[in-house]
Coordinates of C-alpha atoms in Angstrom, one line a residue:
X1050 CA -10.1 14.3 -23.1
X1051 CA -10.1 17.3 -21.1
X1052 CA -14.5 17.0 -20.3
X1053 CA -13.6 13.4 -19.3
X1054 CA -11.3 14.3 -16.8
X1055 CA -13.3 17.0 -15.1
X1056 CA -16.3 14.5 -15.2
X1057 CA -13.9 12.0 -13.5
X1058 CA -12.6 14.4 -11.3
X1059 CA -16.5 15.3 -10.1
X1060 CA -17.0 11.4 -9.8
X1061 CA -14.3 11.5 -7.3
X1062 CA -16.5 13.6 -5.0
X1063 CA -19.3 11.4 -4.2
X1064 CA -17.0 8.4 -4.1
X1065 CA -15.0 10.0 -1.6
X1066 CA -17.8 11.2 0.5
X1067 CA -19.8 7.9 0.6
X1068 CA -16.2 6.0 1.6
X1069 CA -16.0 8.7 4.5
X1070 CA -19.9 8.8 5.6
X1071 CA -20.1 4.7 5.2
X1072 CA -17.1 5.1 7.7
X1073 CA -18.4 7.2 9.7
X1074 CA -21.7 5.7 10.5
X1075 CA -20.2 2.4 11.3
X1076 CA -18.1 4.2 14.0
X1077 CA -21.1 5.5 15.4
X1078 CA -22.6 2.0 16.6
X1079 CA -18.5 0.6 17.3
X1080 CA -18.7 0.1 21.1
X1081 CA -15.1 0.7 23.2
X1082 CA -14.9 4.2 22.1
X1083 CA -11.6 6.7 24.1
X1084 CA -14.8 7.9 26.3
X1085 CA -15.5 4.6 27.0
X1086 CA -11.8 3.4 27.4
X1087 CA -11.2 6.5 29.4
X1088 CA -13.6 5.5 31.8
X1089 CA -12.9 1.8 32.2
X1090 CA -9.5 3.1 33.0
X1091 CA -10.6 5.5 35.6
X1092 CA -12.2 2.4 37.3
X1093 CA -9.4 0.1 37.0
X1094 CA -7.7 3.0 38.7
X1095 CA -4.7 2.3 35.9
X1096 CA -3.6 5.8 35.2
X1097 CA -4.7 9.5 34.8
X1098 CA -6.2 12.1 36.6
X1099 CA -9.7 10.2 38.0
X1100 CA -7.3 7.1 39.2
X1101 CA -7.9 8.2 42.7
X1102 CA -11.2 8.3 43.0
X1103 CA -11.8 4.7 41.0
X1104 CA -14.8 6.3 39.2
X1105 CA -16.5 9.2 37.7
X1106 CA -19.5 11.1 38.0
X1107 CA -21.4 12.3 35.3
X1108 CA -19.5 16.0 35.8
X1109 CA -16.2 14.2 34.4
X1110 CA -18.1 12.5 31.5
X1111 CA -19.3 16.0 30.6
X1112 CA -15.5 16.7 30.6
X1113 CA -14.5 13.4 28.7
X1114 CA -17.0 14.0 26.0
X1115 CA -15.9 17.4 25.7
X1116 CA -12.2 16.5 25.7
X1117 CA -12.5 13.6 22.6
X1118 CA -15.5 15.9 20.8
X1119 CA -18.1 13.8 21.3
X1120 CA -20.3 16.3 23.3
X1121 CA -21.7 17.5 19.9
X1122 CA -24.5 15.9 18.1
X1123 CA -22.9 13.1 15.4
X1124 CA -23.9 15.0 12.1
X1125 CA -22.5 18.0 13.6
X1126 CA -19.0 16.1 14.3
X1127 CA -19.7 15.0 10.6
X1128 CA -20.2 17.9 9.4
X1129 CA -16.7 19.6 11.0
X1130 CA -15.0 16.8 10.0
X1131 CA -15.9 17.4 6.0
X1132 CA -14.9 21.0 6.7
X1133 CA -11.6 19.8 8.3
X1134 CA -11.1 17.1 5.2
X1135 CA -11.9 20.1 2.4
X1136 CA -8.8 21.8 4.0
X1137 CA -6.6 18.7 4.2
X1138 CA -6.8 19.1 7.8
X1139 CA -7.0 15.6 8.9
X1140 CA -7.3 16.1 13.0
X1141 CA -5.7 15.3 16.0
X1142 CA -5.0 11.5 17.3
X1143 CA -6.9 11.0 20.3
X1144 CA -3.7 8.0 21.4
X1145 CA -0.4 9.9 20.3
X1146 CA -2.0 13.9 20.9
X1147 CA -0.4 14.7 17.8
X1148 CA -1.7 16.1 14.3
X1149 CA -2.4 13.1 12.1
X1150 CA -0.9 14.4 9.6
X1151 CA 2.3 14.2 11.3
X1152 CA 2.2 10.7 12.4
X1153 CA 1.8 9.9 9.0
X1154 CA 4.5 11.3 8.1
X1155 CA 6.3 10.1 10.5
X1156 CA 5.6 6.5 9.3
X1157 CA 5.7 6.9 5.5
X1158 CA 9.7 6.1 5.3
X1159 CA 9.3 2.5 6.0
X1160 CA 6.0 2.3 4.2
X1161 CA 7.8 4.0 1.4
X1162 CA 10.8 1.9 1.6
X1163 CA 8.9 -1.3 1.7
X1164 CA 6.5 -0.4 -1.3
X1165 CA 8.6 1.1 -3.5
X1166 CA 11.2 -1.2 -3.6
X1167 CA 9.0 -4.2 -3.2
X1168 CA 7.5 -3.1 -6.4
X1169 CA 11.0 -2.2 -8.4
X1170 CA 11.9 -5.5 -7.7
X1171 CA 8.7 -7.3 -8.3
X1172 CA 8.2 -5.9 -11.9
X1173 CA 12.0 -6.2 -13.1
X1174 CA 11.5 -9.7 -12.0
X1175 CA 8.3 -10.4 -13.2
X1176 CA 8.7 -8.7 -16.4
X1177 CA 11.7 -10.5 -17.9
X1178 CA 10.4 -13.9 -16.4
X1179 CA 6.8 -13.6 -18.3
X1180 CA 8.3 -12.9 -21.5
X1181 CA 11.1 -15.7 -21.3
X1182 CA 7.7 -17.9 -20.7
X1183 CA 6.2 -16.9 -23.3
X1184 CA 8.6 -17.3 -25.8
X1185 CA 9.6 -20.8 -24.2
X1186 CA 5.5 -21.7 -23.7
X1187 CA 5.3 -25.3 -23.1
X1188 CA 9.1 -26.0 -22.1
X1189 CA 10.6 -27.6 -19.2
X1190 CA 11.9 -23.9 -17.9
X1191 CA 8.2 -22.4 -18.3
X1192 CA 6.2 -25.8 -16.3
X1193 CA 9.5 -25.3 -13.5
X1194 CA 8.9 -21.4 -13.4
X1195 CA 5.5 -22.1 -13.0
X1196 CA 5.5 -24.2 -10.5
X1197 CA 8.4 -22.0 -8.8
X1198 CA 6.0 -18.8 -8.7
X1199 CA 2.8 -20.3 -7.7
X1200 CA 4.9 -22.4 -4.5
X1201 CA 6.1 -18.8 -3.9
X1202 CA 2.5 -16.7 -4.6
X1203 CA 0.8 -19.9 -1.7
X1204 CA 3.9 -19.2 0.9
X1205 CA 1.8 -16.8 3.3
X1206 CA 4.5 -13.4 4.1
X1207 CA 4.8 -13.9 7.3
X1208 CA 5.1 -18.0 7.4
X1209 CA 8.0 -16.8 5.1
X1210 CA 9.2 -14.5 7.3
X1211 CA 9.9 -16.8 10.7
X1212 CA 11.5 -19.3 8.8
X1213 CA 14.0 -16.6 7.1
X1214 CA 14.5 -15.4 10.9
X1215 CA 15.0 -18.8 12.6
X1216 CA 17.3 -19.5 9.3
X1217 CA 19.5 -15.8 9.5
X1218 CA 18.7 -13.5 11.9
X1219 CA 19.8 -15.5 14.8
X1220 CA 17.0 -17.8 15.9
X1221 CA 18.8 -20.9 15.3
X1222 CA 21.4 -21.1 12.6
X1223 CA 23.1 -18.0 11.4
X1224 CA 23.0 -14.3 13.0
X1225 CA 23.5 -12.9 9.7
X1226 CA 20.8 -9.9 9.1
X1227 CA 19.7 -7.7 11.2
X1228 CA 16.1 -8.3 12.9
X1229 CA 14.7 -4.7 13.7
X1230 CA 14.3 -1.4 12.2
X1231 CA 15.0 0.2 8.8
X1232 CA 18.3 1.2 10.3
X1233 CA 21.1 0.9 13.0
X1234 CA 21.5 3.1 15.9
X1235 CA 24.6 4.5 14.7
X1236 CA 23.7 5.0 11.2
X1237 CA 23.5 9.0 11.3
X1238 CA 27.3 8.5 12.3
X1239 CA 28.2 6.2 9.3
X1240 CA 29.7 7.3 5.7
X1241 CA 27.0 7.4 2.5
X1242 CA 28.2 4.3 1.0
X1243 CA 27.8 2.5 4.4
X1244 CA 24.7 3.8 5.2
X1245 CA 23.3 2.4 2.1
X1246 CA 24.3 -0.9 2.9
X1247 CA 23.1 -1.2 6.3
X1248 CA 19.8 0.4 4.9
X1249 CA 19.6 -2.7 2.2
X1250 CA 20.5 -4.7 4.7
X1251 CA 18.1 -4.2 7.4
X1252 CA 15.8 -4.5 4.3
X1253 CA 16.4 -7.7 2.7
X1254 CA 14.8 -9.9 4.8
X1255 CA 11.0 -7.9 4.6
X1256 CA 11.5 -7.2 1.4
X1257 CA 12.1 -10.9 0.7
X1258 CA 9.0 -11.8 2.0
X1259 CA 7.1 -9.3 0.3
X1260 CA 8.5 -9.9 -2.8
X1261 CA 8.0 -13.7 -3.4
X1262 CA 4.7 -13.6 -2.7
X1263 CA 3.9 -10.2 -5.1
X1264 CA 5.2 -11.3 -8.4
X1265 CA 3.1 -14.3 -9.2
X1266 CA 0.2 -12.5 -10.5
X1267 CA 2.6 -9.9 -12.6
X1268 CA 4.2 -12.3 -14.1
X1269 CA 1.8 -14.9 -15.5
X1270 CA -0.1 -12.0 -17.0
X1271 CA 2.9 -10.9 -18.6
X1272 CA 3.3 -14.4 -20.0
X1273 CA -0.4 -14.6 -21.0
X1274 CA -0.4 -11.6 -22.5
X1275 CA 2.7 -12.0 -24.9
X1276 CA 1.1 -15.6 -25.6
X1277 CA -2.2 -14.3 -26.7
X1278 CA -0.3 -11.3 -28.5
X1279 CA 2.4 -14.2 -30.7
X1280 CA -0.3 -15.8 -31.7
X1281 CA -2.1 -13.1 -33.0
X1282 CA -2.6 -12.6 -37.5
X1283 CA -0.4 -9.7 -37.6
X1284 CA 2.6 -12.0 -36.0
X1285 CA 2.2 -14.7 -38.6
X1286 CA 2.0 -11.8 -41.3
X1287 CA 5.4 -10.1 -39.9
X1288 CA 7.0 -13.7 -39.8
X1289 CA 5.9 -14.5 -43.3
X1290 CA 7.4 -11.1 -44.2
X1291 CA 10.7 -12.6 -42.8
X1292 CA 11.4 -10.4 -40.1
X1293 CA 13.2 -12.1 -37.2
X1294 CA 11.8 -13.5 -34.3
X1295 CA 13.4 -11.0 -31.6
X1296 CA 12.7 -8.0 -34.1
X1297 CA 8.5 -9.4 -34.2
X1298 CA 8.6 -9.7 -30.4
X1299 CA 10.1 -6.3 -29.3
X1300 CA 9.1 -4.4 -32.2
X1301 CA 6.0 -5.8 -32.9
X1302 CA 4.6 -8.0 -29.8
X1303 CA 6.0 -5.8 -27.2
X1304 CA 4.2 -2.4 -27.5
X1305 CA 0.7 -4.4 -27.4
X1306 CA 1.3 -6.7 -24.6
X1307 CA 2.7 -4.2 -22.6
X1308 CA -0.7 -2.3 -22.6
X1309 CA -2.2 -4.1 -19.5
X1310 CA 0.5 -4.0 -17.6
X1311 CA 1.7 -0.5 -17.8
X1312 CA -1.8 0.7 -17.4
X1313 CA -1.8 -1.0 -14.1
X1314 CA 1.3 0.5 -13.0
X1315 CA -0.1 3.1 -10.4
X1316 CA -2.6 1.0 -9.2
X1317 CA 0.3 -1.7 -8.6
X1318 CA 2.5 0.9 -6.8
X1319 CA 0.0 2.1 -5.1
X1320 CA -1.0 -1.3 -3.5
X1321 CA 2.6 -1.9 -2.5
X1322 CA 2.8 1.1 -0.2
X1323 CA -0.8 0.2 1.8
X1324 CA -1.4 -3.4 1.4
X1325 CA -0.2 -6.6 3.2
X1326 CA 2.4 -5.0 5.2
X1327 CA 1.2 -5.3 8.6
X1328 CA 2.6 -8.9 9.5
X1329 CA 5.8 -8.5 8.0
X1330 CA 5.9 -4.5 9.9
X1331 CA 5.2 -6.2 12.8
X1332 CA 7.6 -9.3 12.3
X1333 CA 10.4 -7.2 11.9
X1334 CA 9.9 -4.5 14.2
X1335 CA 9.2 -1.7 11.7
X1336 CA 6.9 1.2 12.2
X1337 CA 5.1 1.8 9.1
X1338 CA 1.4 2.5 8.2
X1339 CA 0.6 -0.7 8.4
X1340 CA 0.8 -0.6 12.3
X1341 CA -0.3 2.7 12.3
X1342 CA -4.0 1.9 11.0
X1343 CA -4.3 -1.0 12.7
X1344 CA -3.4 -0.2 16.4
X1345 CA -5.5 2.9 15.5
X1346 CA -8.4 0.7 14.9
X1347 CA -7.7 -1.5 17.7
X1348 CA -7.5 1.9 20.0
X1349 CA -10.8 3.5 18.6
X1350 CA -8.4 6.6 17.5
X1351 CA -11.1 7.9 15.2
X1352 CA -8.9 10.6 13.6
X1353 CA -6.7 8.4 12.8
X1354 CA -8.4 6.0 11.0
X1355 CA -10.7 8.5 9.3
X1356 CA -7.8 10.4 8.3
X1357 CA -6.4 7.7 6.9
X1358 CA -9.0 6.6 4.9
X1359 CA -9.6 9.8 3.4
X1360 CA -5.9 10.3 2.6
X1361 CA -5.7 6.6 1.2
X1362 CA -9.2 6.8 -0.9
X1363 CA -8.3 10.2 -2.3
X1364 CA -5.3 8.7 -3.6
X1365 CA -6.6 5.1 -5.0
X1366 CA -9.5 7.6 -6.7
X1367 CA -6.5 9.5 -8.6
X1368 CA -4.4 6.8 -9.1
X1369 CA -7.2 5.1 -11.2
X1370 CA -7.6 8.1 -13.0
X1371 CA -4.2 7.9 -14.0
X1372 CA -4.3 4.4 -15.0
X1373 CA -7.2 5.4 -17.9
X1374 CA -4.6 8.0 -18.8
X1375 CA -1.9 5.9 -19.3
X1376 CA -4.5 3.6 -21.1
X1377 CA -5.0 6.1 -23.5
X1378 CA -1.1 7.1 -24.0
X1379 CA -0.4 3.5 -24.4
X1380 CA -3.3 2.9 -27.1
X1381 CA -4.2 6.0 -29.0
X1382 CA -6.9 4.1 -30.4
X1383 CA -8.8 4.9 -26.9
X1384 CA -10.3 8.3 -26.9
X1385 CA -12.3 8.4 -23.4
X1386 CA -13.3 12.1 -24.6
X1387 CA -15.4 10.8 -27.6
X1388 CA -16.6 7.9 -25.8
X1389 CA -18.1 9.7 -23.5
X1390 CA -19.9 12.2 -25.8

């Protein structure tokens, strides 16, 4: 096991440096770059230090190029920039002037609170629900489940999200949760038990929308998987043994279903943190990564969104190496060592 994971871990190297030169190149033909933006700027006369003169001369440029590194010659930016990247140095934003680092760290709280428990909440639902449907395959509670996860999985986030607003946060009807932030203003001054309610409470709404429409998928393959599993030889052979039908399921069923979905377990909570956020951030005022990489992308903050990607490739690389593991741990009848002899 141990030659598969160093030959993984070398894999990870080229897949990370094609992600980051793929990037790069693209950003080299992206027009409405900061020099660019700079200089519109200076023209408009909106703001900084060329505003009086409406324009700038090729001196300034010099200086502007200088100023957002583009006065070198693109491999040898690429080239720094790997060197930066090998010592998880991940720049400086051009927009905010601050270490990239630090913005992201600086947004991971929501992301975190919004993944995390948007993922909790999605499995102990899903998980319970696709057994119960499984075991009841064919009833009236499986076809009504059904049909009450897919309307959910079809409701777009952030459709969900205005109607839940209009409905409690004070649009129309009832000013019953709060609409913005991941906290009050005076939370710092309020007592551990209430600060954990007005956390969950500033939270229910976004995590409501996230939540019915991440479950869907989770739970249908848990149902699918038990199915497949029940009707299985080795069932019928523990039934005609006379074993119960609860003692066959989590005895039996359970360990083998389970292996799909536990093996995706890091790839699931991984998705929950960086995926399909942005709407829902934006809906509900909160400042996670979401908004981050997008108003980075919008403002040509190359740092940023390079960063970023390097960060969020490195860890989708070693989250899928942790998935095979888990594979593995789940079914010891997997040996990725000897396979790959």
């Amino acid at each position: 096991m141990l030659s598969y994971i160093l030959k993984r871990i070398a894999l990870m190297l080229p897949t990370l440096l094609g992600a980051l030169t793929l990037t790069f190149v693209v950003i080299q033909f992206v027009p409405g770059g900061p020099v660019e933006q700079a200089m519109a700027e200076a023209r408009a006369g909106a703001r900084g230090a060329y505003k009086a003169r409406g324009d700038i001369d090729a001196k300034q440029l010099e200086e502007l190029k200088k100023l957002y590194g583009f006065d070198k010659p693109a491999p040898v930016r690429y080239v720094e920039m790997l060197e930066h990247f090998a010592r998880f140095d991940l720049g400086r934003s051009f927009s905010h002037d601050r270490p990239v680092w630090d913005l992201i760290k600086e947004k991971l709280p929501v992301s975190i609170s919004l993944g995390l428990w948007t993922f909790l909440i999605s499995y102990l639902i899903s998980l319970p629900l696709g057994i119960a449907k499984a075991v009841h395959e064919g009833s009236r509670f499986d076809a009504l489940s059904t049909l009450f996860v897919l309307v959910g999985f079809a409701i777009p986030g952030f459709v969900l999200g205005v109607f839940l607003i209009v409905l409690f946060a004070g649009g129309t009807f009832w000013d019953v949760f709060p609409l913005r932030g991941l906290t009050s203003d005076h939370w710092a001054q309020l007592a551990w038990p209430a600060r954990i309610r007005d956390y969950f409470w500033h939270l229910t709404l976004p995590l409501t929308c996230l939540v019915v429409g991440s479950f869907a998928q989770t739970t249908l393959l848990t149902k699918n998987t038990f199915v497949e599993e029940i009707r299985k030889q080795y069932v019928l052979v523990a039934r005609a043994k006379g074993l119960s039908q609860a003692r066959v399921l989590w005895k039996h069923v359970l360990r083998n279903a389970l292996i799909p979905i536990v093996t995706g377990f890091p790839a699931a909570f991984v998705a929950a943190f960086f995926s399909g956020a942005l709407l829902i951030e934006t809906l509900f005022s909160l400042d996670g990564l979401g908004r981050l990489s997008y108003e980075s992308v919008v403002r040509r903050d190359y740092p940023v969104v390079l960063g970023s990607l390097f960060l969020f490739t490195l860890i989708g690389l070693v989250v899928k190496l942790v998935s095979d593991l888990l594979y593995m741990l789940v079914d010891p009848r997997v040996q990725f060592g000897a396979a790959a002899k």
